């Protein structure tokens, strides 16, 4: 079965998500941004979600994590929790 590792940043607005994505793309460290802004408890670990398989996260996450490019920041991804920036760090 496929496995992936990812990290994310969760915020409450699409505008904030886009702002943070621009900062990361301009060179700001993803983990630093996650620690400062993410409302998810994983923010304390730089947004690290660990390794998981398909179906363990919400469908919107799975689509990005198992189909989109590894090592790139994706988003905003809207879920019932808010708006996410996602970075797939590894996939097998």
Tab-separated table of N, CA, C and O in Angstrom, residues 4-81:
chain	number	residue	atom	x	y	z
A	4	UNK	N	2.835	7.896	2.626
A	4	UNK	CA	3.367	9.239	2.405
A	4	UNK	C	3.661	9.892	3.742
A	4	UNK	O	3.068	9.548	4.760
A	5	UNK	N	4.590	10.842	3.692
A	5	UNK	CA	4.873	11.704	4.838
A	5	UNK	C	4.610	13.124	4.364
A	5	UNK	O	4.927	13.476	3.225
A	6	UNK	N	4.032	13.914	5.254
A	6	UNK	CA	3.699	15.285	4.873
A	6	UNK	C	3.726	16.181	6.100
A	6	UNK	O	3.744	15.714	7.232
A	7	UNK	N	3.729	17.468	5.814
A	7	UNK	CA	3.562	18.459	6.876
A	7	UNK	C	2.571	19.490	6.375
A	7	UNK	O	2.352	19.625	5.170
A	8	UNK	N	1.932	20.178	7.318
A	8	UNK	CA	0.905	21.137	6.915
A	8	UNK	C	0.831	22.301	7.878
A	8	UNK	O	1.367	22.269	8.984
A	9	UNK	N	0.153	23.338	7.396
A	9	UNK	CA	-0.148	24.529	8.189
A	9	UNK	C	-1.651	24.739	8.060
A	9	UNK	O	-2.173	24.752	6.943
A	10	UNK	N	-2.335	24.864	9.177
A	10	UNK	CA	-3.784	25.059	9.197
A	10	UNK	C	-4.101	26.466	9.697
A	10	UNK	O	-3.654	26.862	10.782
A	11	UNK	N	-4.862	27.208	8.878
A	11	UNK	CA	-5.315	28.545	9.264
A	11	UNK	C	-6.804	28.675	8.951
A	11	UNK	O	-7.390	27.807	8.300
A	12	UNK	N	-7.412	29.776	9.402
A	12	UNK	CA	-8.869	29.890	9.275
A	12	UNK	C	-9.349	30.650	8.046
A	12	UNK	O	-10.555	30.774	7.841
A	13	UNK	N	-8.428	31.156	7.209
A	13	UNK	CA	-8.895	31.881	6.019
A	13	UNK	C	-8.018	31.582	4.809
A	13	UNK	O	-6.811	31.331	4.945
A	14	UNK	N	-8.644	31.639	3.655
A	14	UNK	CA	-7.918	31.418	2.401
A	14	UNK	C	-6.891	32.529	2.184
A	14	UNK	O	-5.776	32.281	1.714
A	15	UNK	N	-7.250	33.754	2.557
A	15	UNK	CA	-6.330	34.887	2.395
A	15	UNK	C	-5.058	34.679	3.220
A	15	UNK	O	-3.945	34.913	2.731
A	16	UNK	N	-5.208	34.237	4.475
A	16	UNK	CA	-4.048	33.990	5.334
A	16	UNK	C	-3.205	32.860	4.750
A	16	UNK	O	-1.973	32.927	4.747
A	17	UNK	N	-3.861	31.849	4.245
A	17	UNK	CA	-3.176	30.711	3.639
A	17	UNK	C	-2.324	31.180	2.454
A	17	UNK	O	-1.156	30.806	2.329
A	18	UNK	N	-2.914	31.996	1.600
A	18	UNK	CA	-2.176	32.519	0.440
A	18	UNK	C	-1.005	33.397	0.862
A	18	UNK	O	0.067	33.345	0.262
A	19	UNK	N	-1.207	34.202	1.892
A	19	UNK	CA	-0.128	35.060	2.405
A	19	UNK	C	1.050	34.213	2.897
A	19	UNK	O	2.209	34.495	2.577
A	20	UNK	N	0.754	33.180	3.674
A	20	UNK	CA	1.810	32.326	4.214
A	20	UNK	C	2.512	31.543	3.104
A	20	UNK	O	3.732	31.366	3.145
A	21	UNK	N	1.753	31.106	2.107
A	21	UNK	CA	2.361	30.399	0.972
A	21	UNK	C	3.357	31.308	0.259
A	21	UNK	O	4.459	30.880	-0.092
A	22	UNK	N	2.985	32.577	0.073
A	22	UNK	CA	3.885	33.535	-0.579
A	22	UNK	C	5.156	33.729	0.242
A	22	UNK	O	6.263	33.805	-0.315
A	23	UNK	N	5.032	33.776	1.561
A	23	UNK	CA	6.211	33.922	2.423
A	23	UNK	C	7.134	32.714	2.293
A	23	UNK	O	8.357	32.860	2.224
A	24	UNK	N	6.556	31.518	2.268
A	24	UNK	CA	7.357	30.295	2.131
A	24	UNK	C	8.037	30.266	0.762
A	24	UNK	O	9.226	29.948	0.654
A	25	UNK	N	7.293	30.606	-0.281
A	25	UNK	CA	7.867	30.615	-1.631
A	25	UNK	C	8.961	31.668	-1.771
A	25	UNK	O	9.855	31.530	-2.600
A	26	UNK	N	8.917	32.704	-0.926
A	26	UNK	CA	9.948	33.752	-0.940
A	26	UNK	C	11.166	33.358	-0.093
A	26	UNK	O	12.114	34.116	0.020
A	27	UNK	N	11.115	32.177	0.528
A	27	UNK	CA	12.273	31.684	1.260
A	27	UNK	C	12.095	31.451	2.743
A	27	UNK	O	13.010	30.973	3.413
A	28	UNK	N	10.943	31.772	3.291
A	28	UNK	CA	10.719	31.545	4.728
A	28	UNK	C	10.585	30.047	4.998
A	28	UNK	O	10.012	29.307	4.206
A	29	UNK	N	11.092	29.596	6.116
A	29	UNK	CA	11.087	28.175	6.472
A	29	UNK	C	9.674	27.681	6.795
A	29	UNK	O	8.978	28.277	7.621
A	30	UNK	N	9.262	26.590	6.146
A	30	UNK	CA	7.928	26.019	6.331
A	30	UNK	C	7.669	25.713	7.806
A	30	UNK	O	6.627	26.075	8.355
A	31	UNK	N	8.614	25.040	8.454
A	31	UNK	CA	8.430	24.642	9.857
A	31	UNK	C	8.279	25.855	10.772
A	31	UNK	O	7.470	25.841	11.706
A	32	UNK	N	9.044	26.896	10.495
A	32	UNK	CA	8.955	28.128	11.288
A	32	UNK	C	7.564	28.752	11.147
A	32	UNK	O	6.949	29.172	12.133
A	33	UNK	N	7.052	28.796	9.919
A	33	UNK	CA	5.715	29.347	9.670
A	33	UNK	C	4.658	28.491	10.374
A	33	UNK	O	3.731	29.011	10.992
A	34	UNK	N	4.816	27.183	10.302
A	34	UNK	CA	3.861	26.277	10.971
A	34	UNK	C	3.844	26.518	12.473
A	34	UNK	O	2.770	26.599	13.084
A	35	UNK	N	5.023	26.635	13.072
A	35	UNK	CA	5.084	26.859	14.528
A	35	UNK	C	4.421	28.178	14.913
A	35	UNK	O	3.776	28.274	15.945
A	36	UNK	N	4.568	29.178	14.064
A	36	UNK	CA	4.031	30.506	14.383
A	36	UNK	C	2.532	30.637	14.116
A	36	UNK	O	1.815	31.289	14.870
A	37	UNK	N	2.031	30.017	13.044
A	37	UNK	CA	0.662	30.303	12.600
A	37	UNK	C	-0.325	29.140	12.632
A	37	UNK	O	-1.525	29.373	12.670
A	38	UNK	N	0.145	27.894	12.579
A	38	UNK	CA	-0.799	26.784	12.445
A	38	UNK	C	-1.645	26.599	13.696
A	38	UNK	O	-1.133	26.602	14.816
A	39	UNK	N	-2.955	26.427	13.493
A	39	UNK	CA	-3.853	26.187	14.630
A	39	UNK	C	-3.961	24.700	14.955
A	39	UNK	O	-4.637	24.321	15.904
A	40	UNK	N	-3.285	23.850	14.193
A	40	UNK	CA	-3.264	22.407	14.464
A	40	UNK	C	-2.170	22.116	15.491
A	40	UNK	O	-1.109	22.740	15.455
A	41	UNK	N	-2.406	21.175	16.400
A	41	UNK	CA	-1.358	20.806	17.369
A	41	UNK	C	-0.037	20.405	16.702
A	41	UNK	O	1.026	20.586	17.287
A	42	UNK	N	-0.096	19.896	15.465
A	42	UNK	CA	1.135	19.513	14.759
A	42	UNK	C	2.033	20.717	14.474
A	42	UNK	O	3.217	20.551	14.188
A	43	UNK	N	1.490	21.925	14.562
A	43	UNK	CA	2.279	23.124	14.341
A	43	UNK	C	3.489	23.208	15.255
A	43	UNK	O	4.548	23.691	14.861
A	44	UNK	N	3.351	22.691	16.471
A	44	UNK	CA	4.460	22.708	17.426
A	44	UNK	C	5.649	21.897	16.924
A	44	UNK	O	6.786	22.133	17.309
A	45	UNK	N	5.390	20.908	16.054
A	45	UNK	CA	6.441	20.074	15.460
A	45	UNK	C	6.734	20.525	14.022
A	45	UNK	O	7.145	19.722	13.187
A	46	UNK	N	6.493	21.776	13.733
A	46	UNK	CA	6.748	22.291	12.397
A	46	UNK	C	5.756	21.797	11.361
A	46	UNK	O	6.029	21.825	10.167
A	47	UNK	N	4.596	21.335	11.835
A	47	UNK	CA	3.549	20.866	10.925
A	47	UNK	C	3.658	19.408	10.538
A	47	UNK	O	2.870	18.906	9.732
A	48	UNK	N	4.632	18.692	11.091
A	48	UNK	CA	4.864	17.283	10.728
A	48	UNK	C	3.659	16.412	11.079
A	48	UNK	O	3.167	16.441	12.208
A	49	UNK	N	3.208	15.646	10.084
A	49	UNK	CA	2.083	14.730	10.280
A	49	UNK	C	2.531	13.280	10.351
A	49	UNK	O	1.722	12.395	10.600
A	50	UNK	N	3.803	13.026	10.101
A	50	UNK	CA	4.305	11.661	10.113
A	50	UNK	C	3.956	10.930	8.826
A	50	UNK	O	3.636	11.531	7.809
A	51	UNK	N	3.995	9.585	8.897
A	51	UNK	CA	3.728	8.735	7.737
A	51	UNK	C	2.345	8.129	7.871
A	51	UNK	O	1.947	7.705	8.953
A	52	UNK	N	1.623	8.092	6.754
A	52	UNK	CA	0.259	7.566	6.767
A	52	UNK	C	-0.084	7.006	5.398
A	52	UNK	O	0.609	7.266	4.415
A	53	UNK	N	-1.164	6.255	5.348
A	53	UNK	CA	-1.629	5.666	4.096
A	53	UNK	C	-2.918	6.307	3.631
A	53	UNK	O	-3.519	7.119	4.345
A	54	UNK	N	-3.361	5.956	2.433
A	54	UNK	CA	-4.615	6.489	1.904
A	54	UNK	C	-5.781	6.191	2.854
A	54	UNK	O	-5.847	5.113	3.445
A	55	UNK	N	-6.668	7.160	3.006
A	55	UNK	CA	-7.845	6.972	3.842
A	55	UNK	C	-7.658	7.337	5.300
A	55	UNK	O	-8.618	7.352	6.061
A	56	UNK	N	-6.432	7.637	5.709
A	56	UNK	CA	-6.188	7.992	7.107
A	56	UNK	C	-6.408	9.477	7.374
A	56	UNK	O	-6.542	9.886	8.526
A	57	UNK	N	-6.421	10.267	6.316
A	57	UNK	CA	-6.664	11.704	6.421
A	57	UNK	C	-7.955	12.015	5.657
A	57	UNK	O	-8.484	11.162	4.949
A	58	UNK	N	-8.429	13.240	5.762
A	58	UNK	CA	-9.645	13.627	5.034
A	58	UNK	C	-9.381	13.526	3.522
A	58	UNK	O	-8.239	13.641	3.076
A	59	UNK	N	-10.437	13.293	2.719
A	59	UNK	CA	-10.262	13.098	1.266
A	59	UNK	C	-9.503	14.217	0.562
A	59	UNK	O	-8.699	13.960	-0.341
A	60	UNK	N	-9.721	15.466	0.972
A	60	UNK	CA	-9.028	16.586	0.341
A	60	UNK	C	-7.507	16.482	0.539
A	60	UNK	O	-6.735	16.842	-0.342
A	61	UNK	N	-7.097	15.981	1.703
A	61	UNK	CA	-5.683	15.752	1.985
A	61	UNK	C	-5.148	14.645	1.100
A	61	UNK	O	-4.096	14.780	0.490
A	62	UNK	N	-5.861	13.513	1.096
A	62	UNK	CA	-5.412	12.353	0.323
A	62	UNK	C	-5.154	12.712	-1.133
A	62	UNK	O	-4.162	12.279	-1.713
A	63	UNK	N	-6.056	13.472	-1.717
A	63	UNK	CA	-5.919	13.829	-3.132
A	63	UNK	C	-4.581	14.525	-3.379
A	63	UNK	O	-3.856	14.180	-4.309
A	64	UNK	N	-4.235	15.488	-2.551
A	64	UNK	CA	-2.974	16.217	-2.717
A	64	UNK	C	-1.783	15.316	-2.379
A	64	UNK	O	-0.830	15.210	-3.144
A	65	UNK	N	-1.850	14.653	-1.238
A	65	UNK	CA	-0.711	13.895	-0.737
A	65	UNK	C	-0.345	12.722	-1.647
A	65	UNK	O	0.833	12.425	-1.829
A	66	UNK	N	-1.340	12.069	-2.237
A	66	UNK	CA	-1.047	10.878	-3.032
A	66	UNK	C	-1.053	11.116	-4.541
A	66	UNK	O	-0.731	10.214	-5.308
A	67	UNK	N	-1.372	12.347	-4.981
A	67	UNK	CA	-1.400	12.614	-6.422
A	67	UNK	C	-0.501	13.758	-6.862
A	67	UNK	O	-0.053	13.789	-7.998
A	68	UNK	N	-0.241	14.730	-5.981
A	68	UNK	CA	0.505	15.917	-6.394
A	68	UNK	C	2.007	15.771	-6.130
A	68	UNK	O	2.448	14.828	-5.478
A	69	UNK	N	2.758	16.735	-6.624
A	69	UNK	CA	4.215	16.714	-6.604
A	69	UNK	C	4.793	16.704	-5.185
A	69	UNK	O	4.340	17.437	-4.306
A	70	UNK	N	5.817	15.868	-4.993
A	70	UNK	CA	6.536	15.785	-3.723
A	70	UNK	C	7.513	16.963	-3.626
A	70	UNK	O	8.128	17.354	-4.619
A	71	UNK	N	7.628	17.541	-2.429
A	71	UNK	CA	8.593	18.596	-2.190
A	71	UNK	C	8.131	19.993	-2.565
A	71	UNK	O	8.897	20.942	-2.485
A	72	UNK	N	6.877	20.115	-2.953
A	72	UNK	CA	6.317	21.413	-3.332
A	72	UNK	C	5.215	21.766	-2.333
A	72	UNK	O	4.525	20.889	-1.821
A	73	UNK	N	5.032	23.057	-2.060
A	73	UNK	CA	3.972	23.493	-1.155
A	73	UNK	C	2.680	23.652	-1.962
A	73	UNK	O	2.638	24.384	-2.944
A	74	UNK	N	1.648	22.923	-1.556
A	74	UNK	CA	0.350	22.936	-2.235
A	74	UNK	C	-0.674	23.648	-1.356
A	74	UNK	O	-0.640	23.542	-0.146
A	75	UNK	N	-1.623	24.291	-2.002
A	75	UNK	CA	-2.698	24.909	-1.251
A	75	UNK	C	-2.994	26.300	-1.763
A	75	UNK	O	-2.319	26.771	-2.672
A	76	UNK	N	-3.997	26.901	-1.198
A	76	UNK	CA	-4.818	26.450	-0.076
A	76	UNK	C	-5.666	25.218	-0.424
A	76	UNK	O	-6.179	25.108	-1.531
A	77	UNK	N	-5.743	24.309	0.531
A	77	UNK	CA	-6.603	23.134	0.439
A	77	UNK	C	-7.668	23.305	1.513
A	77	UNK	O	-7.346	23.357	2.708
A	78	UNK	N	-8.930	23.412	1.098
A	78	UNK	CA	-10.025	23.628	2.050
A	78	UNK	C	-10.565	22.292	2.548
A	78	UNK	O	-10.832	21.392	1.763
A	79	UNK	N	-10.683	22.173	3.869
A	79	UNK	CA	-11.329	21.018	4.497
A	79	UNK	C	-12.315	21.554	5.534
A	79	UNK	O	-12.411	22.766	5.738
A	80	UNK	N	-12.989	20.645	6.227
A	80	UNK	CA	-13.922	21.087	7.277
A	80	UNK	C	-13.187	21.740	8.443
A	80	UNK	O	-13.794	22.398	9.268
A	81	UNK	N	-11.858	21.608	8.496
A	81	UNK	CA	-11.075	22.183	9.592
A	81	UNK	C	-10.596	23.600	9.304
A	81	UNK	O	-10.219	24.326	10.211
